[in-house]
Amino acid sequence: MEKKKFYITTPIYYPSDKLHIGHTYCTVATDAMARYKRLQGYDVCFLTGTDEHGQKIETKAAEAGVTPKEFVDRIVEGPQGVKDLWKLMNISNDRFIRTTDDYHVASIQKIFKRMYEKGDIYKGAYKGKYCTPCESFWTESQLVNGCCPDCGRPVVDAEEEAYFFRLSKYADRVQDLLENTDFLQPRSRVNEMVNNFIKPGLEDLCVSRTSFTWGVPVDFDPGHVVYVWVDALFNYTTALGFLNDKYDDYDHYWPADVHFVGKEIVRFHSIIWPAMLMSMEMPLPGHVFGHGWLLLDGGKMSKSKGNVVDPYILAEKFGVDALRFFLLRTFPFGSDGNFSNESLIQTINVDLANDLGNLLSRTVSMVGKYFGGTLPDVQAEDAEKDAELVQLLTSLRARYEEQMEHYAFQNALAEVFKVISRANKYIDENAPWVLAKDLEQNGPRLARVMYNLLEALRMAGILLSPFIPASAEKVLDQIGACGGCRTWESAGTYGSLSRTAAVQRGDNLFPRIDAEAAIAELEAAAEAARKAALPAIELEPQLTEPVDFDTFCKSDFRAVKVKDCQRVKKSEKLLKFTLDDGTGTDRQILSGIARFYQPEELVGKTLVAIVNLPPRKMMGQESCGMLISAVHTEKGEEKLHLLMVDDAIPAGAKLC
Ligand code: MSP
């Protein structure tokens, strides 16, 4: 029998910066769904990729002094790049598209032309704001205080020739799709789309730009590049070979069964995307699911705000599966969730270390201890004592499936953990250590208790495999599950495990984490990362208030030689300098620079001091003048360098 197909996608990511845990969230969820469908026997195509065109990338590349293609290549293919991250996270995508791939570019040109020839794309004028010196078009919302966001100068009203897509033509059909089908999920997102965007009147969409060049060129009108969202959305079809020869399974996989997308891009996927597909007369995807954001301290993570969490650090510290599990177990997929190291560690300790880890290690070690690792065939049921666990096991797959079909990962996992908790309780109720005292009498009953525990682990292990693929396999290895009893069918059939299963003791899969120590380490790593992300060098802003020349000339700067330098007692900051200022009388200056210099290293140096400041008392001692230093901030840390001049300059020489 031919397998049913299932086509699922993540958004394609902007490779403008290294990806963070928020990006990882959606890809892990998509991966769990794809693995679940494969487990069920579907012929799955799972697509992810990168969205590489647009002004933002062009600008960032220019700032980095490389071409846009070099810039995106580094973030997509380079070390700790997008592809590396998905490999690390054990993402099982079948395809990876880059919108700079030639086949995609060629398809987009054909798609654009088709909509143009149909009359759904037409040429018009894009009204906006123009910065003449920068030769840049801006929208009202891009302006900063009404001025050009690049150079800060005033802008003027201007018109730019551009192509438009007749979005308005499809407004009624899109509204009907949203209101009367389950196309957009969760349902709560429908009202927002209809009330905020469709009902106020859908305007035609500007779908070409002439103000920058990093995009797919409109081949019949040089100077125009295709709007990045048109280029990006059609990736879901070009990656299957739509209007190109690179792949040829468009007819097989399209339409997508579901697109998983973050909530801020639901508008593009639920209004613009179906409208363009209608224009192209292509079938519509089954669902668009708009998931919530992972927040940090209540706000969306963003590199520019400096509040991102690095998945590499977490995966290295806690393991890939623990991180995958945490993301889908802790937050309802459709809503926002607050990320914290505390909740990550708590989820690992409670669910994985305590509940699952303990059930596995206790069960496997008891089968080893009481039966030498292999269960005897003769087993004795106890209808009353087994009923609740067996009933939970028998119904587990259906309850899990019901949740997975609604993309309710958290609930699906809750069903599995209900069984795991019940199995742990079953150990206590049946007290195997008591039964084991008289194996002759209780052996068959003890064997049955063990069998039921292994069954619980087997069925849970199979259903956990989409979430924690590597660890689930180890669970199944340790309980001696054969190939045939690792399948979706067998996950629904209590009793599939051989009665004489042989366990194999393995590593502790999820060691308990010392929360306090781990949090301290993570905070130190986050602080180091925050510092590393700070601008390398920050300078004091220059003063703009003019000082008249005569006033300036009143400041008397002199070369001074350090005769002696000591720390000031009881002060962490002050150094006391005895200086030769050329007058024949020693000058004493106190300076708050003890953090930056050892006193001995300064003796003999020629410095610069302003000598006609009124004397000041500091820590009970007099300071006559001030030494001149250069100061700046580097990676968030204050730096100071005393101004030292050529030792050939005599003490007392005037600086002017
Ligand atoms: N390039 C577009 C998508 C085009 S799809 C045809 C884009 N890229 S993105 O890199 O900015 O975001 C990719 C996905 O990551 C989006 O779905 C976005 O919602 C998701 N996330 C980015 N930060 C996130 C969180 N903090 N939490 C959850 N998801 C978040 O948009």
mmCIF file of N, CA, C and O in Angstrom, residues 36-116:
data_model
loop_
_atom_site.group_PDB
_atom_site.id
_atom_site.type_symbol
_atom_site.label_atom_id
_atom_site.label_comp_id
_atom_site.label_asym_id
_atom_site.label_seq_id
_atom_site.Cartn_x
_atom_site.Cartn_y
_atom_site.Cartn_z
ATOM 1 N N TYR A 36 7.128 12.229 14.390
ATOM 2 C CA TYR A 36 5.877 11.568 14.801
ATOM 3 C C TYR A 36 5.156 10.993 13.575
ATOM 4 O O TYR A 36 4.691 9.859 13.574
ATOM 5 N N LYS A 37 5.109 11.797 12.518
ATOM 6 C CA LYS A 37 4.413 11.323 11.313
ATOM 7 C C LYS A 37 5.178 10.175 10.655
ATOM 8 O O LYS A 37 4.576 9.239 10.121
ATOM 9 N N ARG A 38 6.503 10.245 10.693
ATOM 10 C CA ARG A 38 7.282 9.119 10.145
ATOM 11 C C ARG A 38 7.014 7.864 10.955
ATOM 12 O O ARG A 38 6.864 6.773 10.411
ATOM 13 N N LEU A 39 6.947 8.038 12.267
ATOM 14 C CA LEU A 39 6.672 6.902 13.156
ATOM 15 C C LEU A 39 5.324 6.270 12.792
ATOM 16 O O LEU A 39 5.169 5.045 12.793
ATOM 17 N N GLN A 40 4.383 7.121 12.444
ATOM 18 C CA GLN A 40 3.062 6.613 12.065
ATOM 19 C C GLN A 40 3.056 5.957 10.691
ATOM 20 O O GLN A 40 2.046 5.395 10.288
ATOM 21 N N GLY A 41 4.158 6.104 9.979
ATOM 22 C CA GLY A 41 4.244 5.445 8.671
ATOM 23 C C GLY A 41 4.034 6.373 7.496
ATOM 24 O O GLY A 41 3.900 5.920 6.356
ATOM 25 N N TYR A 42 3.982 7.676 7.739
ATOM 26 C CA TYR A 42 3.791 8.610 6.617
ATOM 27 C C TYR A 42 5.081 8.769 5.822
ATOM 28 O O TYR A 42 6.184 8.590 6.362
ATOM 29 N N ASP A 43 4.901 9.147 4.574
ATOM 30 C CA ASP A 43 6.019 9.529 3.722
ATOM 31 C C ASP A 43 6.183 11.037 3.943
ATOM 32 O O ASP A 43 5.452 11.846 3.378
ATOM 33 N N VAL A 44 7.143 11.381 4.799
ATOM 34 C CA VAL A 44 7.249 12.769 5.261
ATOM 35 C C VAL A 44 8.277 13.552 4.460
ATOM 36 O O VAL A 44 9.355 13.038 4.149
ATOM 37 N N CYS A 45 7.937 14.785 4.137
ATOM 38 C CA CYS A 45 8.944 15.722 3.649
ATOM 39 C C CYS A 45 8.970 16.891 4.626
ATOM 40 O O CYS A 45 7.948 17.531 4.872
ATOM 41 N N PHE A 46 10.114 17.123 5.203
ATOM 42 C CA PHE A 46 10.287 18.202 6.191
ATOM 43 C C PHE A 46 11.303 19.170 5.594
ATOM 44 O O PHE A 46 12.442 18.829 5.335
ATOM 45 N N LEU A 47 10.817 20.408 5.400
ATOM 46 C CA LEU A 47 11.652 21.431 4.763
ATOM 47 C C LEU A 47 12.005 22.552 5.744
ATOM 48 O O LEU A 47 11.154 23.025 6.486
ATOM 49 N N THR A 48 13.248 22.931 5.719
ATOM 50 C CA THR A 48 13.645 24.171 6.389
ATOM 51 C C THR A 48 14.665 24.868 5.487
ATOM 52 O O THR A 48 14.985 24.350 4.415
ATOM 53 N N GLY A 49 15.147 26.030 5.925
ATOM 54 C CA GLY A 49 16.109 26.715 5.063
ATOM 55 C C GLY A 49 16.373 28.133 5.522
ATOM 56 O O GLY A 49 16.126 28.483 6.676
ATOM 57 N N THR A 50 16.873 28.926 4.594
ATOM 58 C CA THR A 50 17.235 30.303 4.931
ATOM 59 C C THR A 50 16.749 31.291 3.869
ATOM 60 O O THR A 50 16.749 31.001 2.675
ATOM 61 N N ASP A 51 16.363 32.448 4.358
ATOM 62 C CA ASP A 51 15.732 33.514 3.575
ATOM 63 C C ASP A 51 16.785 34.608 3.453
ATOM 64 O O ASP A 51 16.969 35.391 4.388
ATOM 65 N N GLU A 52 17.489 34.638 2.321
ATOM 66 C CA GLU A 52 18.777 35.323 2.316
ATOM 67 C C GLU A 52 18.824 36.681 1.626
ATOM 68 O O GLU A 52 19.874 37.292 1.556
ATOM 69 N N HIS A 53 17.673 37.102 1.054
ATOM 70 C CA HIS A 53 17.715 38.384 0.343
ATOM 71 C C HIS A 53 17.220 39.531 1.225
ATOM 72 O O HIS A 53 16.739 39.303 2.329
ATOM 73 N N GLY A 54 17.299 40.736 0.664
ATOM 74 C CA GLY A 54 16.707 41.895 1.338
ATOM 75 C C GLY A 54 17.730 42.906 1.795
ATOM 76 O O GLY A 54 18.929 42.651 1.859
ATOM 77 N N GLN A 55 17.162 44.073 2.108
ATOM 78 C CA GLN A 55 18.008 45.220 2.425
ATOM 79 C C GLN A 55 18.832 45.013 3.699
ATOM 80 O O GLN A 55 19.978 45.444 3.777
ATOM 81 N N LYS A 56 18.198 44.323 4.683
ATOM 82 C CA LYS A 56 18.891 44.154 5.963
ATOM 83 C C LYS A 56 20.205 43.388 5.770
ATOM 84 O O LYS A 56 21.242 43.754 6.302
ATOM 85 N N ILE A 57 20.132 42.332 4.966
ATOM 86 C CA ILE A 57 21.334 41.534 4.722
ATOM 87 C C ILE A 57 22.346 42.363 3.934
ATOM 88 O O ILE A 57 23.540 42.350 4.227
ATOM 89 N N GLU A 58 21.823 43.095 2.947
ATOM 90 C CA GLU A 58 22.723 43.918 2.120
ATOM 91 C C GLU A 58 23.482 44.911 3.013
ATOM 92 O O GLU A 58 24.699 45.064 2.913
ATOM 93 N N THR A 59 22.742 45.547 3.934
ATOM 94 C CA THR A 59 23.369 46.539 4.810
ATOM 95 C C THR A 59 24.384 45.885 5.743
ATOM 96 O O THR A 59 25.495 46.387 5.926
ATOM 97 N N LYS A 60 23.981 44.752 6.337
ATOM 98 C CA LYS A 60 24.889 44.091 7.290
ATOM 99 C C LYS A 60 26.180 43.635 6.604
ATOM 100 O O LYS A 60 27.263 43.692 7.190
ATOM 101 N N ALA A 61 26.025 43.150 5.379
ATOM 102 C CA ALA A 61 27.198 42.690 4.645
ATOM 103 C C ALA A 61 28.133 43.869 4.379
ATOM 104 O O ALA A 61 29.348 43.773 4.559
ATOM 105 N N ALA A 62 27.525 45.005 3.995
ATOM 106 C CA ALA A 62 28.355 46.186 3.712
ATOM 107 C C ALA A 62 29.103 46.597 4.985
ATOM 108 O O ALA A 62 30.293 46.924 4.943
ATOM 109 N N GLU A 63 28.392 46.543 6.112
ATOM 110 C CA GLU A 63 29.054 46.911 7.382
ATOM 111 C C GLU A 63 30.225 45.977 7.684
ATOM 112 O O GLU A 63 31.234 46.368 8.244
ATOM 113 N N ALA A 64 30.031 44.700 7.298
ATOM 114 C CA ALA A 64 31.084 43.715 7.579
ATOM 115 C C ALA A 64 32.173 43.735 6.508
ATOM 116 O O ALA A 64 33.159 42.996 6.599
ATOM 117 N N GLY A 65 31.950 44.522 5.467
ATOM 118 C CA GLY A 65 32.955 44.649 4.412
ATOM 119 C C GLY A 65 33.053 43.424 3.517
ATOM 120 O O GLY A 65 34.130 43.137 2.975
ATOM 121 N N VAL A 66 31.944 42.692 3.371
ATOM 122 C CA VAL A 66 31.954 41.526 2.481
ATOM 123 C C VAL A 66 30.745 41.611 1.553
ATOM 124 O O VAL A 66 29.856 42.439 1.760
ATOM 125 N N THR A 67 30.694 40.737 0.548
ATOM 126 C CA THR A 67 29.524 40.747 -0.328
ATOM 127 C C THR A 67 28.372 40.081 0.433
ATOM 128 O O THR A 67 28.600 39.262 1.337
ATOM 129 N N PRO A 68 27.111 40.392 0.023
ATOM 130 C CA PRO A 68 25.972 39.758 0.716
ATOM 131 C C PRO A 68 26.062 38.233 0.670
ATOM 132 O O PRO A 68 25.756 37.557 1.645
ATOM 133 N N LYS A 69 26.528 37.676 -0.453
ATOM 134 C CA LYS A 69 26.599 36.215 -0.562
ATOM 135 C C LYS A 69 27.658 35.669 0.401
ATOM 136 O O LYS A 69 27.425 34.651 1.073
ATOM 137 N N GLU A 70 28.785 36.353 0.483
ATOM 138 C CA GLU A 70 29.821 35.906 1.442
ATOM 139 C C GLU A 70 29.280 35.975 2.869
ATOM 140 O O GLU A 70 29.503 35.086 3.681
ATOM 141 N N PHE A 71 28.531 37.044 3.112
ATOM 142 C CA PHE A 71 27.990 37.238 4.460
ATOM 143 C C PHE A 71 27.040 36.093 4.829
ATOM 144 O O PHE A 71 27.165 35.473 5.883
ATOM 145 N N VAL A 72 26.086 35.783 3.946
ATOM 146 C CA VAL A 72 25.111 34.734 4.294
ATOM 147 C C VAL A 72 25.768 33.346 4.283
ATOM 148 O O VAL A 72 25.424 32.497 5.109
ATOM 149 N N ASP A 73 26.717 33.151 3.398
ATOM 150 C CA ASP A 73 27.410 31.851 3.372
ATOM 151 C C ASP A 73 28.002 31.533 4.731
ATOM 152 O O ASP A 73 27.918 30.415 5.215
ATOM 153 N N ARG A 74 28.585 32.554 5.352
ATOM 154 C CA ARG A 74 29.241 32.330 6.634
ATOM 155 C C ARG A 74 28.211 31.944 7.701
ATOM 156 O O ARG A 74 28.425 31.026 8.483
ATOM 157 N N ILE A 75 27.067 32.633 7.679
ATOM 158 C CA ILE A 75 26.092 32.353 8.750
ATOM 159 C C ILE A 75 25.327 31.050 8.474
ATOM 160 O O ILE A 75 24.904 30.373 9.403
ATOM 161 N N VAL A 76 25.183 30.691 7.228
ATOM 162 C CA VAL A 76 24.422 29.463 6.921
ATOM 163 C C VAL A 76 25.323 28.237 7.007
ATOM 164 O O VAL A 76 24.965 27.241 7.650
ATOM 165 N N GLU A 77 26.502 28.335 6.383
ATOM 166 C CA GLU A 77 27.339 27.127 6.246
ATOM 167 C C GLU A 77 28.513 27.098 7.231
ATOM 168 O O GLU A 77 29.138 26.067 7.407
ATOM 169 N N GLY A 78 28.830 28.239 7.832
ATOM 170 C CA GLY A 78 30.041 28.351 8.652
ATOM 171 C C GLY A 78 29.919 27.667 10.003
ATOM 172 O O GLY A 78 28.866 27.118 10.337
ATOM 173 N N PRO A 79 31.014 27.693 10.785
ATOM 174 C CA PRO A 79 30.978 27.068 12.113
ATOM 175 C C PRO A 79 29.917 27.721 12.997
ATOM 176 O O PRO A 79 29.772 28.942 12.979
ATOM 177 N N GLN A 80 29.185 26.894 13.707
ATOM 178 C CA GLN A 80 28.051 27.330 14.534
ATOM 179 C C GLN A 80 27.027 28.110 13.712
ATOM 180 O O GLN A 80 26.298 28.952 14.231
ATOM 181 N N GLY A 81 26.965 27.822 12.413
ATOM 182 C CA GLY A 81 25.979 28.454 11.546
ATOM 183 C C GLY A 81 24.649 27.709 11.621
ATOM 184 O O GLY A 81 24.468 26.802 12.431
ATOM 185 N N VAL A 82 23.737 28.094 10.711
ATOM 186 C CA VAL A 82 22.381 27.531 10.753
ATOM 187 C C VAL A 82 22.421 26.011 10.555
ATOM 188 O O VAL A 82 21.814 25.252 11.321
ATOM 189 N N LYS A 83 23.168 25.569 9.553
ATOM 190 C CA LYS A 83 23.184 24.122 9.280
ATOM 191 C C LYS A 83 23.818 23.353 10.437
ATOM 192 O O LYS A 83 23.344 22.279 10.809
ATOM 193 N N ASP A 84 24.863 23.912 11.003
ATOM 194 C CA ASP A 84 25.521 23.281 12.157
ATOM 195 C C ASP A 84 24.552 23.132 13.321
ATOM 196 O O ASP A 84 24.544 22.119 14.016
ATOM 197 N N LEU A 85 23.760 24.182 13.524
ATOM 198 C CA LEU A 85 22.837 24.162 14.669
ATOM 199 C C LEU A 85 21.801 23.060 14.493
ATOM 200 O O LEU A 85 21.487 22.325 15.433
ATOM 201 N N TRP A 86 21.286 22.926 13.281
ATOM 202 C CA TRP A 86 20.260 21.877 13.078
ATOM 203 C C TRP A 86 20.865 20.480 13.211
ATOM 204 O O TRP A 86 20.220 19.550 13.661
ATOM 205 N N LYS A 87 22.121 20.375 12.829
ATOM 206 C CA LYS A 87 22.799 19.082 12.995
ATOM 207 C C LYS A 87 22.947 18.769 14.484
ATOM 208 O O LYS A 87 22.626 17.677 14.941
ATOM 209 N N LEU A 88 23.412 19.774 15.211
ATOM 210 C CA LEU A 88 23.582 19.593 16.656
ATOM 211 C C LEU A 88 22.257 19.204 17.312
ATOM 212 O O LEU A 88 22.211 18.322 18.172
ATOM 213 N N MET A 89 21.169 19.859 16.906
ATOM 214 C CA MET A 89 19.876 19.626 17.556
ATOM 215 C C MET A 89 19.183 18.371 17.032
ATOM 216 O O MET A 89 18.057 18.094 17.389
ATOM 217 N N ASN A 90 19.882 17.615 16.198
ATOM 218 C CA ASN A 90 19.348 16.355 15.667
ATOM 219 C C ASN A 90 18.055 16.580 14.876
ATOM 220 O O ASN A 90 17.064 15.855 15.032
ATOM 221 N N ILE A 91 18.085 17.614 14.045
ATOM 222 C CA ILE A 91 16.916 17.960 13.229
ATOM 223 C C ILE A 91 16.930 17.088 11.974
ATOM 224 O O ILE A 91 17.954 16.989 11.290
ATOM 225 N N SER A 92 15.771 16.488 11.677
ATOM 226 C CA SER A 92 15.742 15.469 10.613
ATOM 227 C C SER A 92 15.144 16.014 9.318
ATOM 228 O O SER A 92 14.390 15.316 8.651
ATOM 229 N N ASN A 93 15.472 17.277 8.999
ATOM 230 C CA ASN A 93 14.879 17.836 7.773
ATOM 231 C C ASN A 93 15.319 17.036 6.546
ATOM 232 O O ASN A 93 16.457 16.584 6.461
ATOM 233 N N ASP A 94 14.368 16.895 5.618
ATOM 234 C CA ASP A 94 14.683 16.168 4.379
ATOM 235 C C ASP A 94 15.299 17.092 3.352
ATOM 236 O O ASP A 94 15.997 16.652 2.448
ATOM 237 N N ARG A 95 14.979 18.390 3.472
ATOM 238 C CA ARG A 95 15.498 19.335 2.496
ATOM 239 C C ARG A 95 15.870 20.643 3.188
ATOM 240 O O ARG A 95 15.289 20.977 4.225
ATOM 241 N N PHE A 96 16.821 21.336 2.592
ATOM 242 C CA PHE A 96 17.238 22.644 3.115
ATOM 243 C C PHE A 96 17.327 23.572 1.919
ATOM 244 O O PHE A 96 18.099 23.330 1.001
ATOM 245 N N ILE A 97 16.515 24.613 1.936
ATOM 246 C CA ILE A 97 16.547 25.537 0.795
ATOM 247 C C ILE A 97 17.229 26.840 1.200
ATOM 248 O O ILE A 97 17.059 27.309 2.321
ATOM 249 N N ARG A 98 18.015 27.364 0.284
ATOM 250 C CA ARG A 98 18.559 28.714 0.461
ATOM 251 C C ARG A 98 17.968 29.544 -0.671
ATOM 252 O O ARG A 98 18.038 29.130 -1.839
ATOM 253 N N THR A 99 17.404 30.708 -0.338
ATOM 254 C CA THR A 99 16.730 31.460 -1.403
ATOM 255 C C THR A 99 17.719 32.043 -2.406
ATOM 256 O O THR A 99 17.306 32.595 -3.417
ATOM 257 N N THR A 100 19.024 31.899 -2.121
ATOM 258 C CA THR A 100 20.001 32.321 -3.129
ATOM 259 C C THR A 100 20.348 31.164 -4.072
ATOM 260 O O THR A 100 21.131 31.353 -5.002
ATOM 261 N N ASP A 101 19.779 29.981 -3.833
ATOM 262 C CA ASP A 101 20.028 28.859 -4.746
ATOM 263 C C ASP A 101 19.489 29.214 -6.141
ATOM 264 O O ASP A 101 18.367 29.745 -6.264
ATOM 265 N N ASP A 102 20.261 28.872 -7.151
ATOM 266 C CA ASP A 102 19.887 29.273 -8.524
ATOM 267 C C ASP A 102 18.505 28.792 -8.926
ATOM 268 O O ASP A 102 17.732 29.511 -9.553
ATOM 269 N N TYR A 103 18.197 27.544 -8.581
ATOM 270 C CA TYR A 103 16.913 26.997 -9.031
ATOM 271 C C TYR A 103 15.744 27.781 -8.426
ATOM 272 O O TYR A 103 14.726 28.020 -9.077
ATOM 273 N N HIS A 104 15.920 28.224 -7.181
ATOM 274 C CA HIS A 104 14.860 28.990 -6.519
ATOM 275 C C HIS A 104 14.708 30.347 -7.209
ATOM 276 O O HIS A 104 13.593 30.778 -7.516
ATOM 277 N N VAL A 105 15.843 31.006 -7.466
ATOM 278 C CA VAL A 105 15.811 32.328 -8.093
ATOM 279 C C VAL A 105 15.082 32.249 -9.442
ATOM 280 O O VAL A 105 14.190 33.051 -9.749
ATOM 281 N N ALA A 106 15.414 31.219 -10.213
ATOM 282 C CA ALA A 106 14.793 31.084 -11.543
ATOM 283 C C ALA A 106 13.284 30.849 -11.396
ATOM 284 O O ALA A 106 12.479 31.422 -12.140
ATOM 285 N N SER A 107 12.889 30.041 -10.421
ATOM 286 C CA SER A 107 11.455 29.781 -10.219
ATOM 287 C C SER A 107 10.717 31.052 -9.815
ATOM 288 O O SER A 107 9.616 31.324 -10.277
ATOM 289 N N ILE A 108 11.333 31.828 -8.925
ATOM 290 C CA ILE A 108 10.670 33.058 -8.450
ATOM 291 C C ILE A 108 10.439 34.011 -9.628
ATOM 292 O O ILE A 108 9.386 34.633 -9.750
ATOM 293 N N GLN A 109 11.411 34.076 -10.516
ATOM 294 C CA GLN A 109 11.232 34.960 -11.681
ATOM 295 C C GLN A 109 10.034 34.514 -12.516
ATOM 296 O O GLN A 109 9.239 35.314 -12.985
ATOM 297 N N LYS A 110 9.892 33.191 -12.653
ATOM 298 C CA LYS A 110 8.764 32.683 -13.451
ATOM 299 C C LYS A 110 7.430 32.935 -12.735
ATOM 300 O O LYS A 110 6.429 33.272 -13.363
ATOM 301 N N ILE A 111 7.439 32.747 -11.424
ATOM 302 C CA ILE A 111 6.216 32.957 -10.637
ATOM 303 C C ILE A 111 5.768 34.417 -10.749
ATOM 304 O O ILE A 111 4.600 34.718 -10.990
ATOM 305 N N PHE A 112 6.741 35.322 -10.589
ATOM 306 C CA PHE A 112 6.443 36.753 -10.650
ATOM 307 C C PHE A 112 5.838 37.099 -12.020
ATOM 308 O O PHE A 112 4.844 37.810 -12.126
ATOM 309 N N LYS A 113 6.443 36.534 -13.042
ATOM 310 C CA LYS A 113 5.994 36.833 -14.405
ATOM 311 C C LYS A 113 4.582 36.288 -14.640
ATOM 312 O O LYS A 113 3.748 36.935 -15.268
ATOM 313 N N ARG A 114 4.331 35.107 -14.085
ATOM 314 C CA ARG A 114 3.017 34.506 -14.282
ATOM 315 C C ARG A 114 1.923 35.375 -13.675
ATOM 316 O O ARG A 114 0.882 35.615 -14.282
ATOM 317 N N MET A 115 2.172 35.872 -12.469
ATOM 318 C CA MET A 115 1.161 36.713 -11.823
ATOM 319 C C MET A 115 1.027 38.040 -12.574
ATOM 320 O O MET A 115 -0.056 38.610 -12.666
ATOM 321 N N TYR A 116 2.152 38.498 -13.142
ATOM 322 C CA TYR A 116 2.128 39.742 -13.913
ATOM 323 C C TYR A 116 1.306 39.544 -15.196
ATOM 324 O O TYR A 116 0.437 40.341 -15.538
#
